[in-house]
Each structure stands twice: as C-alpha cells, then as structure tokens.
Amino acid sequence: MSTIWGVSLTAALYISSGVSGGHLNPAISIGLASVGKLPWKKVPVYLLAQYLGALAGALLALATYWEAINVLTPMDSTTMGIFGIYSAKKIKTAGAAVLDQLFGTATFLLVICAIRDRRNSMAGPCGLEPFAIGFANIDILHLSFGYNCGTPLNPARDFSPRLMGLLFGWGSKTLSNTSKCDFNFFSN
C-alpha cells in the first residue's frame, strides 16, 4: 500500500507541478507559506482546489466501485475504508493522533524543502524532484508513521472522502469510528 501512495504522489506531482508547483496538500501549502516559500494570497485558492480535487477523486472512486461496494457490504465501515483513513483501534487518545500527524507532516515538509532547496547540493536534478518526494512519502512517512493513524498527512485526502461518505450513504460514522482519535486532522 505504501508503494501505491508513493507512486501515486509521484504521478500527481509530475502532472500538477507545472500548474501549481505540485501543491496537493493543504498542510504542506500552509507550511510553505509560513516559511515564506509560498505567498499567503495563494493559500486560500490552493486549499479550495486541494479539497475539491480530493472530493472529485473520492467521487470518481465511488462511481468506479459503486457496484462492487453494494454487492460486498453496502455502506458499512468496511467499504468506507476504501475512501478514508481510520486510526488503529489501539490508539485511545486524540493527543497520540495529533502528535503523530504533526510530527509526520513536519518531517515531510522538511524533506520537501530540502529536496527543493537549490543550495542543497544533494537535492538532485529538477526533473527527479517528484520521484524523490514520492519515495520520501513511502519510506519516511508511510513506513515510519503508518502504525498509529494510517498516515493521512493530508487534510484534503482525509476530510474530502469522509465528506463524500457522509453525503452518499455512509452517514455520520464516516467522521469517526470507535477509536477516540479518528478524523485524524480534526481529532475529536
């Protein structure tokens, strides 16, 4: 699964870098703006596009798998896992999830800044940046931070599929399950 996310991120970065600089993650866009690497005036537009893009992706996945979802286990928490990332049942406090997500996202932001820093002689050629970021996403984040919360690390990728689930038959259970730290970026 980690490899799929990394390759998907790499492909998405190659596709979007010419338009937005590869801004696919609201947490990363806000982080880059906070250190002066993105003008704040672009942040609201980027966030809107990121959340709407994630919602469109969730709707496309729903349309693609609609028949299979209804044949298997219609509209239950098992099929909602196709769209959302839920915390492990063993995690009982929101603090553990918040710390996990803050540290994981901060680490990812640090890696992105290092890869894109032209003064960093180890950063590599410009055309390989998406590959390096996707690889970092696999190794550093998913394999290191996946245990607690499944590494959503992207509020748009976490919230928008949950919103889709809420609107298309899964109900309010998409916003949380039995773990106290679900809804990873907006822990309850």
GROMACS .gro file of C-alpha atoms in nm:
model
  188
    1MET     CA    1   0.000   0.000   0.000
    2SER     CA    2   0.285   0.239   0.081
    3THR     CA    3   0.432   0.191  -0.264
    4ILE     CA    4   0.098   0.272  -0.426
    5TRP     CA    5   0.072   0.600  -0.235
    6GLY     CA    6   0.428   0.698  -0.320
    7VAL     CA    7   0.390   0.621  -0.691
    8SER     CA    8   0.052   0.797  -0.697
    9LEU     CA    9   0.202   1.104  -0.532
   10THR     CA   10   0.491   1.099  -0.780
   11ALA     CA   11   0.249   1.085  -1.075
   12ALA     CA   12   0.031   1.361  -0.927
   13LEU     CA   13   0.337   1.581  -0.876
   14TYR     CA   14   0.452   1.533  -1.235
   15ILE     CA   15   0.101   1.625  -1.352
   16SER     CA   16   0.046   1.927  -1.125
   17SER     CA   17   0.391   2.080  -1.085
   18GLY     CA   18   0.364   2.294  -1.397
   19VAL     CA   19   0.032   2.443  -1.283
   20SER     CA   20   0.060   2.484  -0.905
   21GLY     CA   21   0.414   2.384  -0.824
   22GLY     CA   22   0.279   2.049  -0.709
   23HIS     CA   23   0.069   2.183  -0.421
   24LEU     CA   24  -0.153   1.883  -0.343
   25ASN     CA   25  -0.161   1.902   0.036
   26PRO     CA   26  -0.312   2.188   0.242
   27ALA     CA   27  -0.077   2.117   0.534
   28ILE     CA   28   0.226   2.147   0.307
   29SER     CA   29   0.093   2.462   0.137
   30ILE     CA   30   0.031   2.630   0.474
   31GLY     CA   31   0.371   2.512   0.599
   32LEU     CA   32   0.548   2.653   0.293
   33ALA     CA   33   0.358   2.982   0.325
   34SER     CA   34   0.457   3.005   0.692
   35VAL     CA   35   0.827   2.993   0.598
   36GLY     CA   36   0.790   3.237   0.307
   37LYS     CA   37   0.813   2.983   0.023
   38LEU     CA   38   0.454   3.046  -0.097
   39PRO     CA   39   0.269   3.379  -0.099
   40TRP     CA   40  -0.017   3.377   0.154
   41LYS     CA   41  -0.254   3.522  -0.107
   42LYS     CA   42  -0.233   3.191  -0.300
   43VAL     CA   43  -0.313   2.974   0.002
   44PRO     CA   44  -0.698   3.006   0.001
   45VAL     CA   45  -0.716   2.924  -0.371
   46TYR     CA   46  -0.481   2.628  -0.332
   47LEU     CA   47  -0.674   2.494  -0.031
   48LEU     CA   48  -1.005   2.518  -0.215
   49ALA     CA   49  -0.858   2.337  -0.516
   50GLN     CA   50  -0.699   2.070  -0.294
   51TYR     CA   51  -1.021   1.992  -0.107
   52LEU     CA   52  -1.234   1.997  -0.423
   53GLY     CA   53  -0.977   1.781  -0.606
   54ALA     CA   54  -0.980   1.526  -0.325
   55LEU     CA   55  -1.360   1.526  -0.326
   56ALA     CA   56  -1.363   1.474  -0.704
   57GLY     CA   57  -1.118   1.185  -0.665
   58ALA     CA   58  -1.335   1.026  -0.395
   59LEU     CA   59  -1.645   1.064  -0.614
   60LEU     CA   60  -1.462   0.910  -0.909
   61ALA     CA   61  -1.356   0.613  -0.694
   62LEU     CA   62  -1.714   0.579  -0.567
   63ALA     CA   63  -1.851   0.578  -0.922
   64THR     CA   64  -1.589   0.325  -1.031
   65TYR     CA   65  -1.653   0.081  -0.743
   66TRP     CA   66  -2.024   0.150  -0.677
   67GLU     CA   67  -2.146  -0.190  -0.796
   68ALA     CA   68  -1.878  -0.385  -0.610
   69ILE     CA   69  -1.938  -0.186  -0.292
   70ASN     CA   70  -2.309  -0.264  -0.300
   71VAL     CA   71  -2.254  -0.634  -0.373
   72LEU     CA   72  -1.998  -0.686  -0.096
   73THR     CA   73  -2.103  -0.497   0.214
   74PRO     CA   74  -2.312  -0.199   0.119
   75MET     CA   75  -2.246   0.122   0.304
   76ASP     CA   76  -2.070  -0.015   0.610
   77SER     CA   77  -1.746   0.084   0.778
   78THR     CA   78  -1.553  -0.182   0.585
   79THR     CA   79  -1.627  -0.025   0.249
   80MET     CA   80  -1.578   0.329   0.384
   81GLY     CA   81  -1.218   0.228   0.448
   82ILE     CA   82  -1.171   0.240   0.071
   83PHE     CA   83  -1.205   0.617   0.090
   84GLY     CA   84  -1.097   0.725   0.437
   85ILE     CA   85  -0.808   0.653   0.667
   86TYR     CA   86  -0.902   0.548   1.015
   87SER     CA   87  -0.685   0.523   1.321
   88ALA     CA   88  -0.590   0.193   1.474
   89LYS     CA   89  -0.829   0.077   1.746
   90LYS     CA   90  -0.540   0.060   1.992
   91ILE     CA   91  -0.493   0.438   1.984
   92LYS     CA   92  -0.715   0.571   2.261
   93THR     CA   93  -0.625   0.940   2.286
   94ALA     CA   94  -0.654   1.225   2.042
   95GLY     CA   95  -0.316   1.351   2.163
   96ALA     CA   96  -0.138   1.046   2.022
   97ALA     CA   97  -0.300   1.101   1.682
   98VAL     CA   98  -0.233   1.475   1.677
   99LEU     CA   99   0.133   1.427   1.772
  100ASP     CA  100   0.166   1.152   1.510
  101GLN     CA  101   0.021   1.374   1.237
  102LEU     CA  102   0.207   1.691   1.337
  103PHE     CA  103   0.544   1.518   1.353
  104GLY     CA  104   0.486   1.319   1.034
  105THR     CA  105   0.369   1.622   0.837
  106ALA     CA  106   0.651   1.840   0.971
  107THR     CA  107   0.902   1.573   0.870
  108PHE     CA  108   0.750   1.554   0.522
  109LEU     CA  109   0.762   1.936   0.491
  110LEU     CA  110   1.128   1.936   0.596
  111VAL     CA  111   1.210   1.671   0.335
  112ILE     CA  112   1.023   1.862   0.062
  113CYS     CA  113   1.208   2.184   0.149
  114ALA     CA  114   1.543   2.001   0.143
  115ILE     CA  115   1.469   1.836  -0.193
  116ARG     CA  116   1.360   2.167  -0.348
  117ASP     CA  117   1.640   2.378  -0.198
  118ARG     CA  118   1.869   2.483  -0.484
  119ARG     CA  119   2.152   2.543  -0.234
  120ASN     CA  120   2.140   2.177  -0.131
  121SER     CA  121   2.398   2.001  -0.347
  122MET     CA  122   2.240   1.665  -0.260
  123ALA     CA  123   1.892   1.762  -0.381
  124GLY     CA  124   1.937   1.612  -0.728
  125PRO     CA  125   1.818   1.717  -1.072
  126CYS     CA  126   1.499   1.921  -1.104
  127GLY     CA  127   1.312   1.657  -1.305
  128LEU     CA  128   1.357   1.397  -1.033
  129GLU     CA  129   1.202   1.603  -0.752
  130PRO     CA  130   0.859   1.435  -0.777
  131PHE     CA  131   1.024   1.094  -0.765
  132ALA     CA  132   1.230   1.191  -0.458
  133ILE     CA  133   0.923   1.334  -0.281
  134GLY     CA  134   0.717   1.025  -0.365
  135PHE     CA  135   0.996   0.798  -0.238
  136ALA     CA  136   1.022   1.004   0.083
  137ASN     CA  137   0.646   0.968   0.121
  138ILE     CA  138   0.680   0.589   0.103
  139ASP     CA  139   0.983   0.535   0.322
  140ILE     CA  140   0.976   0.814   0.575
  141LEU     CA  141   0.608   0.861   0.623
  142HIS     CA  142   0.404   0.554   0.541
  143LEU     CA  143   0.651   0.301   0.671
  144SER     CA  144   0.755   0.507   0.974
  145PHE     CA  145   0.431   0.682   1.071
  146GLY     CA  146   0.165   0.445   0.941
  147TYR     CA  147   0.118   0.244   1.258
  148ASN     CA  148  -0.100   0.482   1.462
  149CYS     CA  149  -0.323   0.661   1.215
  150GLY     CA  150  -0.250   0.526   0.870
  151THR     CA  151  -0.064   0.844   0.767
  152PRO     CA  152  -0.331   1.065   0.619
  153LEU     CA  153  -0.084   1.359   0.648
  154ASN     CA  154  -0.307   1.548   0.405
  155PRO     CA  155  -0.620   1.713   0.542
  156ALA     CA  156  -0.781   1.719   0.196
  157ARG     CA  157  -0.722   1.347   0.143
  158ASP     CA  158  -0.859   1.276   0.490
  159PHE     CA  159  -1.161   1.510   0.505
  160SER     CA  160  -1.296   1.512   0.149
  161PRO     CA  161  -1.355   1.134   0.121
  162ARG     CA  162  -1.521   1.143   0.463
  163LEU     CA  163  -1.749   1.421   0.339
  164MET     CA  164  -1.830   1.213   0.031
  165GLY     CA  165  -1.916   0.918   0.257
  166LEU     CA  166  -2.138   1.137   0.472
  167LEU     CA  167  -2.326   1.262   0.164
  168PHE     CA  168  -2.355   0.929  -0.020
  169GLY     CA  169  -2.493   0.682   0.229
  170TRP     CA  170  -2.239   0.601   0.497
  171GLY     CA  171  -2.377   0.862   0.736
  172SER     CA  172  -2.202   1.031   1.027
  173LYS     CA  173  -1.995   0.722   1.105
  174THR     CA  174  -1.754   0.840   0.833
  175LEU     CA  175  -1.647   1.122   1.062
  176SER     CA  176  -1.538   0.885   1.338
  177ASN     CA  177  -1.544   0.524   1.448
  178THR     CA  178  -1.477   0.359   1.782
  179SER     CA  179  -1.123   0.493   1.814
  180LYS     CA  180  -1.104   0.821   2.002
  181CYS     CA  181  -0.853   0.971   1.761
  182ASP     CA  182  -1.028   0.929   1.431
  183PHE     CA  183  -1.091   1.214   1.196
  184ASN     CA  184  -0.716   1.242   1.203
  185PHE     CA  185  -0.664   1.607   1.112
  186PHE     CA  186  -0.958   1.725   1.319
  187SER     CA  187  -0.930   1.491   1.615
  188ASN     CA  188  -1.227   1.468   1.846
   0.00000   0.00000   0.00000
